[in-house]
Amino acid sequence: MNLKDFLSRNNTDPKLSELILFFAENGQTIKSGFLKSQNKAGTHNIYGEEQMALDKWADDVLINGLKKTRLVRYIATEEQPGIIEIDNPKNQFGVVIDPLDGSSLIDVNLAVGTIIGIYPGTVLDMGKNMIAAMYILYGPLTTLTFTTGNGVHDFVMDEKGDFHLTAENIKMPDGKIYAPGALRKDYLPAHARFIEILEKDGYKLRFSGSFVADMHQILHKGGMFTYPGIKGKEKGKLRLLFEANPMGKIITEAGGAVSNGKIDILSIKPDVIDYITPIYAGGKKEIGLINRYMNEI
Ligand code: AHG
Ligand code: MN
Ligand code: MN
């Protein structure tokens, strides 16, 4: 069954379906752009990170497409300094986008992705108010994973760019994979204790440098991903709006959990679009453990 039929079979709101299909179509465009350039753009984003030409290109594809279709009112992306408001929009949706996640891996041909969250209105909202979250993973296959709060579903792109259902109502299994970002020498005490427990329990290390790729593996095989707060960088690295919230929504919907180490990330109300947060995302058992360690301090 293709994505369009799946959305209509599930009685998805037609306006939301149109928006999800917009991102699916543009995922194909982004994928086809990977032959363009693997170079750096020579510019930096608001996080001080060097932008790749493809970061900016993917950002332009999505923003220009949304301006043309007027499917949303608000757009916030990892590559833009502020919220873009569309004149005369057809809908009131707000979207948050990480156009290319894992972009430091582009020049070595490892899997990267696009992450999207959809709100009924403003993007400065709690993650739990998202009405849909999705990601597209560009690996040996291009896959699309999404939720509208009615299960998590996987699709694979065919040679024509159409997405076909491969897994419905995914529930994350128990598993022993851990994907820890940052350097061990900078770990804070509760985090160090947590990682030590996982290692003693036989968790296998799997950290690629692409949040989408690592989370997709954890969704299907169990375990947990973290980019923790560290010494001198207590907020960690990942962005609440563009990375933590959409992925957190998907993993929670699949029976897992997401936390900043103390509380559910989806209940944080951001005041700025570039809000940074430590993140722990994965099985309820693992996230419960780090919450306990951190809240004991
Ligand atoms: P982005 O490419 O959107 O800037 O995101 C990179 C993120 C995430 O994908 C990954 O988990 C993490 O940064 C890797 O960071 P390190 O290079 O510090 O390991
Ligand atoms: Mn990212
Ligand atoms: Mn990015």
Short mmCIF file of C-alpha atoms in Angstrom, two decimals, residues 38-190:
data_model
loop_
_atom_site.label_atom_id
_atom_site.label_comp_id
_atom_site.label_asym_id
_atom_site.label_seq_id
_atom_site.Cartn_x
_atom_site.Cartn_y
_atom_site.Cartn_z
CA GLN A 38 29.62 16.93 -0.99
CA ASN A 39 31.42 20.18 -0.17
CA LYS A 40 31.23 22.66 2.67
CA ALA A 41 29.20 25.82 2.03
CA GLY A 42 31.72 28.15 3.71
CA THR A 43 29.02 29.52 6.06
CA HIS A 44 27.86 28.75 9.59
CA ASN A 45 24.41 28.27 11.13
CA ILE A 46 23.23 29.89 14.39
CA TYR A 47 24.83 27.06 16.40
CA GLY A 48 28.25 28.02 14.97
CA GLU A 49 28.36 24.82 12.92
CA GLU A 50 29.86 24.84 9.46
CA GLN A 51 27.11 24.31 6.88
CA MET A 52 27.51 21.83 4.05
CA ALA A 53 26.30 22.93 0.61
CA LEU A 54 23.68 20.19 0.89
CA ASP A 55 22.42 21.46 4.28
CA LYS A 56 21.59 24.77 2.63
CA TRP A 57 20.26 23.19 -0.52
CA ALA A 58 17.89 20.83 1.34
CA ASP A 59 16.77 23.79 3.47
CA ASP A 60 16.02 25.84 0.31
CA VAL A 61 14.13 22.95 -1.33
CA LEU A 62 11.79 22.60 1.64
CA ILE A 63 11.31 26.29 2.39
CA ASN A 64 10.74 27.26 -1.25
CA GLY A 65 8.35 24.33 -1.72
CA LEU A 66 6.35 25.34 1.35
CA LYS A 67 6.27 28.99 0.23
CA LYS A 68 4.95 27.91 -3.16
CA THR A 69 2.31 25.50 -1.86
CA ARG A 70 1.38 27.70 1.16
CA LEU A 71 0.55 24.51 3.09
CA VAL A 72 1.76 25.94 6.40
CA ARG A 73 1.81 29.23 8.24
CA TYR A 74 5.06 28.93 10.22
CA ILE A 75 8.40 27.33 9.29
CA ALA A 76 11.38 26.97 11.61
CA THR A 77 14.49 25.10 10.47
CA GLU A 78 17.89 24.31 11.91
CA GLU A 79 19.54 26.40 9.20
CA GLN A 80 17.48 29.59 9.69
CA PRO A 81 17.93 32.30 12.35
CA GLY A 82 14.20 32.96 12.86
CA ILE A 83 10.66 31.73 12.23
CA ILE A 84 9.45 32.23 8.65
CA GLU A 85 5.78 33.21 8.31
CA ILE A 86 4.01 32.50 5.00
CA ASP A 87 1.66 35.15 3.62
CA ASN A 88 -1.90 34.07 3.04
CA PRO A 89 -1.38 30.42 4.10
CA LYS A 90 -3.91 27.72 3.23
CA ASN A 91 -3.51 26.18 6.71
CA GLN A 92 -2.40 27.29 10.17
CA PHE A 93 0.21 24.51 10.63
CA GLY A 94 3.66 25.24 12.04
CA VAL A 95 6.54 22.98 10.94
CA VAL A 96 9.97 22.37 12.46
CA ILE A 97 12.62 20.91 10.19
CA ASP A 98 16.15 19.55 10.38
CA PRO A 99 16.66 19.50 6.58
CA LEU A 100 19.71 17.24 6.77
CA ASP A 101 20.66 15.45 9.93
CA GLY A 102 24.08 13.84 10.19
CA SER A 103 25.42 16.11 7.46
CA SER A 104 29.04 15.69 8.59
CA LEU A 105 28.71 12.17 7.11
CA ILE A 106 27.74 13.30 3.60
CA ASP A 107 31.31 13.32 2.30
CA VAL A 108 31.86 9.73 3.48
CA ASN A 109 28.55 8.37 2.14
CA LEU A 110 27.03 7.26 5.45
CA ALA A 111 23.28 7.40 6.14
CA VAL A 112 21.74 10.83 6.80
CA GLY A 113 18.16 11.98 7.21
CA THR A 114 15.51 14.72 7.26
CA ILE A 115 13.47 15.28 10.45
CA ILE A 116 10.08 17.02 10.57
CA GLY A 117 7.58 17.93 13.28
CA ILE A 118 4.13 19.38 12.58
CA TYR A 119 2.14 21.55 15.02
CA PRO A 120 -1.42 22.82 14.72
CA GLY A 121 -0.10 26.41 15.02
CA THR A 122 2.93 28.02 16.65
CA VAL A 123 6.21 26.08 16.68
CA LEU A 124 7.13 27.43 20.13
CA ASP A 125 4.97 24.76 21.65
CA MET A 126 5.43 21.64 23.77
CA GLY A 127 6.44 18.57 21.77
CA LYS A 128 3.44 16.68 23.08
CA ASN A 129 1.20 19.07 21.13
CA MET A 130 2.70 17.97 17.80
CA ILE A 131 0.08 16.47 15.49
CA ALA A 132 2.59 14.57 13.40
CA ALA A 133 6.29 13.73 13.37
CA MET A 134 8.30 12.06 10.66
CA TYR A 135 11.76 11.37 9.33
CA ILE A 136 13.19 10.27 6.03
CA LEU A 137 16.35 8.16 6.18
CA TYR A 138 18.65 8.17 3.15
CA GLY A 139 20.58 4.91 3.45
CA PRO A 140 21.00 2.03 1.01
CA LEU A 141 17.21 2.41 0.87
CA THR A 142 15.26 5.64 1.36
CA THR A 143 12.68 5.09 4.07
CA LEU A 144 10.02 7.26 5.65
CA THR A 145 8.78 6.79 9.21
CA PHE A 146 5.90 8.78 10.63
CA THR A 147 3.23 9.08 13.28
CA THR A 148 0.09 11.16 13.51
CA GLY A 149 -0.51 9.86 17.05
CA ASN A 150 -2.03 6.69 15.66
CA GLY A 151 0.94 4.29 15.64
CA VAL A 152 4.36 4.50 13.99
CA HIS A 153 4.69 3.28 10.42
CA ASP A 154 7.59 2.65 8.02
CA PHE A 155 7.59 3.08 4.25
CA VAL A 156 10.24 2.45 1.61
CA MET A 157 10.74 4.49 -1.55
CA ASP A 158 10.61 2.68 -4.91
CA GLU A 159 12.52 3.64 -8.08
CA LYS A 160 9.72 6.03 -9.09
CA GLY A 161 9.79 7.90 -5.77
CA ASP A 162 6.61 6.37 -4.38
CA PHE A 163 6.60 5.25 -0.72
CA HIS A 164 5.23 1.78 0.15
CA LEU A 165 4.26 0.48 3.59
CA THR A 166 6.80 -1.95 5.10
CA ALA A 167 5.85 -1.97 8.80
CA GLU A 168 2.67 -0.84 10.53
CA ASN A 169 2.19 0.00 14.22
CA ILE A 170 5.84 -0.52 15.12
CA LYS A 171 6.47 -1.21 18.81
CA MET A 172 10.08 -0.92 19.90
CA PRO A 173 11.41 -4.21 21.29
CA ASP A 174 13.71 -4.68 24.29
CA GLY A 175 17.27 -4.63 23.04
CA LYS A 176 20.82 -4.00 24.10
CA ILE A 177 22.11 -1.29 21.80
CA TYR A 178 23.39 2.02 23.11
CA ALA A 179 24.36 5.08 21.09
CA PRO A 180 26.18 7.56 23.36
CA GLY A 181 27.27 10.93 21.99
CA ALA A 182 30.04 13.13 23.46
CA LEU A 183 33.41 12.25 25.01
CA ARG A 184 33.62 9.95 28.03
CA LYS A 185 36.17 12.24 29.74
CA ASP A 186 33.48 14.96 29.88
CA TYR A 187 30.65 12.83 31.34
CA LEU A 188 28.79 14.16 34.40
CA PRO A 189 28.57 11.72 37.38
CA ALA A 190 24.98 10.44 36.99
#
